[in-house]
Coordinates of N, CA and C and ligand atoms in Angstrom, one line a residue:
M1 N 14.0 -4.1 9.7 CA 13.1 -4.6 10.7 C 12.9 -6.1 10.4
S2 N 13.6 -7.0 11.2 CA 13.7 -8.4 10.8 C 12.4 -9.1 10.9
E3 N 11.5 -8.6 11.8 CA 10.2 -9.3 12.0 C 9.1 -8.7 11.2
C4 N 9.4 -7.7 10.4 CA 8.3 -7.0 9.6 C 8.0 -7.8 8.3
I5 N 6.7 -8.2 8.2 CA 6.3 -9.0 7.0 C 6.5 -8.2 5.7
F6 N 6.2 -6.9 5.7 CA 6.4 -6.1 4.5 C 7.9 -5.9 4.2
C7 N 8.7 -5.8 5.2 CA 10.2 -5.7 4.9 C 10.6 -7.0 4.2
K8 N 10.0 -8.1 4.7 CA 10.4 -9.4 4.1 C 9.9 -9.5 2.6
I9 N 8.7 -9.0 2.3 CA 8.2 -9.0 1.0 C 9.2 -8.1 0.1
A10 N 9.5 -6.9 0.7 CA 10.4 -6.0 -0.1 C 11.8 -6.6 -0.4
A11 N 12.2 -7.5 0.5 CA 13.5 -8.1 0.4 C 13.4 -9.4 -0.5
G12 N 12.2 -9.8 -0.9 CA 12.0 -11.0 -1.6 C 12.1 -12.3 -0.8
E13 N 12.0 -12.1 0.5 CA 12.2 -13.3 1.4 C 10.9 -14.1 1.6
I14 N 9.7 -13.4 1.4 CA 8.5 -14.2 1.3 C 7.8 -13.7 0.0
P15 N 7.0 -14.7 -0.6 CA 6.5 -14.4 -2.0 C 5.3 -13.4 -1.9
A16 N 5.1 -12.7 -3.0 CA 4.0 -11.9 -3.2 C 3.7 -11.8 -4.7
N17 N 2.5 -11.4 -5.0 CA 2.1 -11.2 -6.4 C 2.4 -9.8 -6.8
V18 N 3.7 -9.5 -7.2 CA 4.2 -8.2 -7.4 C 3.6 -7.6 -8.8
V19 N 3.1 -6.4 -8.7 CA 2.5 -5.8 -9.9 C 3.3 -4.5 -10.3
Y20 N 4.2 -4.1 -9.5 CA 5.0 -2.9 -9.8 C 6.2 -2.9 -8.9
Q21 N 7.4 -2.5 -9.4 CA 8.6 -2.5 -8.5 C 9.5 -1.4 -9.1
S22 N 10.2 -0.7 -8.1 CA 11.2 0.3 -8.5 C 12.3 0.1 -7.4
D23 N 13.3 0.9 -7.5 CA 14.4 0.9 -6.4 C 13.8 1.1 -5.0
E24 N 12.8 2.0 -5.0 CA 12.3 2.5 -3.7 C 11.0 1.9 -3.2
M25 N 10.3 1.3 -4.2 CA 8.9 0.9 -3.9 C 8.6 -0.5 -4.5
I26 N 7.5 -1.1 -3.9 CA 7.0 -2.4 -4.5 C 5.5 -2.4 -4.2
A27 N 4.8 -2.9 -5.2 CA 3.3 -3.0 -5.1 C 2.9 -4.4 -5.4
F28 N 2.0 -5.0 -4.6 CA 1.6 -6.4 -4.7 C 0.1 -6.5 -4.4
L29 N -0.4 -7.6 -4.9 CA -1.8 -7.9 -4.6 C -2.0 -8.2 -3.1
D30 N -3.1 -7.7 -2.5 CA -3.4 -8.0 -1.1 C -3.8 -9.4 -1.0
I31 N -3.4 -10.1 0.0 CA -3.6 -11.5 0.2 C -5.1 -11.8 0.6
A32 N -5.8 -10.8 1.1 CA -7.2 -10.9 1.5 C -7.9 -9.7 0.9
P33 N -8.2 -9.7 -0.4 CA -8.7 -8.5 -1.0 C -10.1 -8.2 -0.6
V34 N -10.4 -6.9 -0.4 CA -11.7 -6.4 -0.1 C -12.5 -5.8 -1.2
A35 N -11.8 -5.8 -2.4 CA -12.4 -5.3 -3.6 C -11.8 -6.0 -4.8
P36 N -12.4 -6.1 -6.0 CA -11.9 -6.8 -7.1 C -10.5 -6.3 -7.4
V37 N -10.2 -5.0 -7.3 CA -8.8 -4.6 -7.4 C -8.4 -4.2 -6.0
H38 N -7.4 -4.8 -5.4 CA -6.8 -4.4 -4.1 C -5.3 -4.6 -4.1
I39 N -4.6 -3.5 -4.3 CA -3.2 -3.5 -4.5 C -2.6 -2.8 -3.2
V40 N -1.5 -3.3 -2.7 CA -0.8 -2.7 -1.6 C 0.5 -2.1 -2.1
V41 N 0.7 -0.9 -1.8 CA 2.0 -0.2 -2.2 C 2.8 0.2 -1.0
I42 N 4.1 -0.2 -1.0 CA 4.9 0.1 0.1 C 6.3 0.7 -0.3
P43 N 6.9 1.5 0.5 CA 8.3 1.9 0.3 C 9.1 0.7 0.8
K44 N 10.2 0.4 0.1 CA 11.1 -0.7 0.5 C 11.7 -0.4 1.9
K45 N 12.0 0.9 2.2 CA 12.5 1.3 3.5 C 11.4 1.2 4.5
H46 N 11.7 0.8 5.7 CA 10.7 0.7 6.7 C 10.3 2.0 7.4
F47 N 9.1 2.4 7.3 CA 8.5 3.5 8.1 C 7.3 2.9 8.8
A48 N 7.0 3.2 10.0 CA 5.9 2.5 10.7 C 4.5 2.9 10.2
N49 N 4.4 4.2 9.8 CA 3.1 4.7 9.4 C 3.2 5.9 8.5
V50 N 2.1 6.4 8.1 CA 2.1 7.5 7.1 C 2.7 8.8 7.7
S51 N 2.6 8.9 9.0 CA 3.1 10.1 9.7 C 4.6 10.1 9.6
E52 N 5.3 8.9 9.8 CA 6.7 8.8 9.7 C 7.1 9.0 8.2
L53 N 6.4 8.4 7.3 CA 6.7 8.6 5.8 C 6.6 10.0 5.4
S54 N 5.7 10.7 5.9 CA 5.4 12.1 5.4 C 6.6 13.0 5.5
V55 N 7.5 12.7 6.4 CA 8.7 13.6 6.6 C 9.6 13.5 5.3
E56 N 9.5 12.4 4.6 CA 10.2 12.2 3.4 C 9.4 12.7 2.2
S57 N 9.4 13.9 1.9 CA 8.5 14.5 0.9 C 8.7 13.9 -0.5
D58 N 9.9 13.7 -0.9 CA 10.1 13.2 -2.2 C 9.6 11.8 -2.4
L59 N 9.9 10.9 -1.4 CA 9.4 9.6 -1.5 C 7.8 9.5 -1.3
S60 N 7.3 10.4 -0.5 CA 5.8 10.5 -0.3 C 5.2 10.8 -1.7
A61 N 5.7 11.8 -2.4 CA 5.1 12.2 -3.7 C 5.3 11.1 -4.7
K62 N 6.4 10.4 -4.7 CA 6.6 9.3 -5.7 C 5.6 8.2 -5.4
M63 N 5.3 7.9 -4.1 CA 4.4 6.8 -3.7 C 3.0 7.2 -4.1
L64 N 2.6 8.4 -3.9 CA 1.3 8.9 -4.3 C 1.1 8.7 -5.8
K65 N 2.2 9.1 -6.6 CA 2.1 9.0 -8.1 C 1.9 7.5 -8.5
V66 N 2.7 6.6 -7.9 CA 2.5 5.2 -8.2 C 1.1 4.7 -7.9
M67 N 0.6 5.1 -6.7 CA -0.7 4.7 -6.4 C -1.8 5.2 -7.3
A68 N -1.7 6.4 -7.7 CA -2.6 7.0 -8.7 C -2.5 6.3 -10.0
E69 N -1.3 6.0 -10.5 CA -1.1 5.3 -11.8 C -1.7 3.9 -11.7
L70 N -1.5 3.2 -10.6 CA -2.1 1.9 -10.5 C -3.6 1.9 -10.5
G71 N -4.2 2.9 -9.8 CA -5.6 3.1 -9.8 C -6.1 3.5 -11.3
D72 N -5.5 4.4 -11.9 CA -5.8 4.8 -13.3 C -5.8 3.6 -14.2
Q73 N -4.8 2.8 -14.1 CA -4.6 1.6 -15.0 C -5.5 0.5 -14.8
N74 N -5.9 0.3 -13.5 CA -6.7 -0.9 -13.1 C -8.2 -0.7 -12.8
C75 N -8.6 0.5 -12.6 CA -9.9 0.8 -12.2 C -10.6 1.8 -13.1
Q76 N -11.3 1.4 -14.1 CA -11.9 2.2 -15.1 C -12.9 3.3 -14.6
T77 N -13.6 2.9 -13.5 CA -14.7 3.8 -13.1 C -14.4 4.4 -11.7
G78 N -13.1 4.5 -11.3 CA -12.8 5.2 -10.1 C -12.2 4.2 -9.1
Y79 N -11.6 4.8 -8.1 CA -10.9 4.0 -7.1 C -10.7 4.8 -5.8
R80 N -10.2 4.1 -4.8 CA -9.9 4.8 -3.5 C -8.5 4.5 -3.1
L81 N -7.8 5.5 -2.6 CA -6.5 5.3 -2.0 C -6.6 5.5 -0.5
V82 N -6.1 4.5 0.3 CA -6.3 4.5 1.7 C -5.0 4.2 2.5
F83 N -4.7 5.0 3.5 CA -3.7 4.7 4.5 C -4.3 4.4 5.8
N84 N -4.5 3.2 6.2 CA -5.0 2.9 7.5 C -3.9 3.2 8.5
T85 N -4.2 3.9 9.6 CA -3.2 4.4 10.5 C -3.6 4.2 12.0
G86 N -2.8 3.4 12.7 CA -3.1 3.2 14.1 C -4.3 2.3 14.3
D87 N -4.6 2.0 15.6 CA -5.6 1.0 15.9 C -7.0 1.4 15.4
D88 N -7.4 2.6 15.7 CA -8.7 3.1 15.2 C -8.8 3.2 13.7
G89 N -7.7 3.4 13.1 CA -7.6 3.4 11.6 C -7.6 2.1 11.0
G90 N -7.5 1.0 11.8 CA -7.6 -0.3 11.3 C -6.2 -0.9 10.8
Q91 N -5.1 -0.2 11.2 CA -3.8 -0.7 10.7 C -3.4 -2.0 11.4
T92 N -3.0 -3.0 10.6 CA -2.6 -4.3 11.2 C -1.2 -4.6 10.9
V93 N -0.6 -4.0 9.9 CA 0.8 -4.2 9.5 C 1.5 -2.8 9.7
F94 N 2.5 -2.8 10.6 CA 3.1 -1.5 11.0 C 4.3 -1.2 10.2
H95 N 4.2 -1.3 8.9 CA 5.1 -0.8 7.8 C 4.2 -0.1 6.9
V96 N 4.5 1.2 6.7 CA 3.5 2.0 6.0 C 3.1 1.4 4.6
H97 N 1.8 1.5 4.3 CA 1.4 1.0 3.0 C 0.1 1.7 2.6
G98 N 0.0 1.9 1.3 CA -1.2 2.4 0.8 C -2.0 1.3 0.1
H99 N -3.3 1.4 0.3 CA -4.2 0.5 -0.4 C -4.8 1.2 -1.7
V100 N -4.8 0.5 -2.8 CA -5.5 0.9 -4.0 C -6.7 0.0 -4.2
L101 N -7.9 0.6 -4.1 CA -9.1 -0.2 -4.1 C -10.0 0.2 -5.2
G102 N -10.6 -0.8 -5.9 CA -11.5 -0.4 -7.0 C -12.2 -1.5 -7.7
Q103 N -12.9 -1.2 -8.8 CA -13.6 -2.1 -9.6 C -14.9 -2.6 -8.9
R104 N -15.3 -1.9 -7.9 CA -16.7 -2.0 -7.4 C -17.1 -0.7 -6.7
A105 N -18.4 -0.4 -6.6 CA -18.8 0.8 -5.9 C -18.4 0.7 -4.4
L106 N -17.6 1.6 -3.9 CA -17.1 1.6 -2.5 C -18.0 2.5 -1.6
Q107 N -18.4 1.9 -0.5 CA -19.3 2.7 0.4 C -18.6 3.9 1.0
W108 N -19.4 4.9 1.2 CA -18.9 6.1 2.0 C -20.0 6.6 2.9
P109 N -19.8 6.8 4.2 CA -18.6 6.7 4.9 C -18.2 5.2 5.1
P110 N -16.9 4.9 5.3 CA -16.5 3.6 5.6 C -17.0 3.1 6.9
G111 N -17.0 1.8 7.2 CA -17.5 1.3 8.4 C -16.5 1.5 9.6
Ligands
AMP1 P1 -3.8 -2.7 7.1 O1 -5.0 -3.4 7.8 O2 -4.1 -1.4 6.5 O3 -2.6 -2.7 8.0 O4 -3.5 -3.6 5.9 C1 -2.6 -4.7 5.9 C2 -3.0 -5.4 4.6 O5 -1.9 -6.3 4.3 C3 -4.2 -6.3 4.8 O6 -5.2 -5.9 3.8 C4 -3.7 -7.7 4.6 O7 -4.6 -8.5 3.9 C5 -2.5 -7.5 3.8 N1 -1.5 -8.5 3.9 C6 -0.9 -9.1 5.1 N2 0.0 -10.0 4.8 C7 0.1 -10.0 3.5 C8 0.9 -10.8 2.5 N3 1.8 -11.7 3.0 N4 0.7 -10.6 1.2 C9 -0.2 -9.7 0.8 N5 -0.9 -8.9 1.6 C10 -0.8 -9.1 2.9
ZN2 ZN1 9.0 -3.1 7.5

């Protein structure tokens, strides 16, 4: 997807503060963090949203594992894993991504 900003990050075409990388995934610091820890995890392959990604069960499981490990490593008192999906879900980048949020008390329910 030539115009997708997260495909460009995955390809190294635009810079990001990368905190984890494998053949299939990359994780980087969110450019506009909403918590002291705010990491974005993406598959390098383009899927528009979590619904499309979910068909790939092996990759979905690997992504969940990476997100949990990043939360465990960076957030001593708990964290939240979020997949914003569609307009009402607040999705602004249509390349599936998980947010790892923590290091502050997070409100529930979300706004
Ligand atoms: P969402 O609103 O769930 O689609 O999340 C998209 C996230 O990507 C937002 O939290 C943005 O701050 C973040 N974001 C957008 N562009 C970049 C970028 N170039 N580098 C890092 N994070 C970005
Ligand atoms: Zn993409």
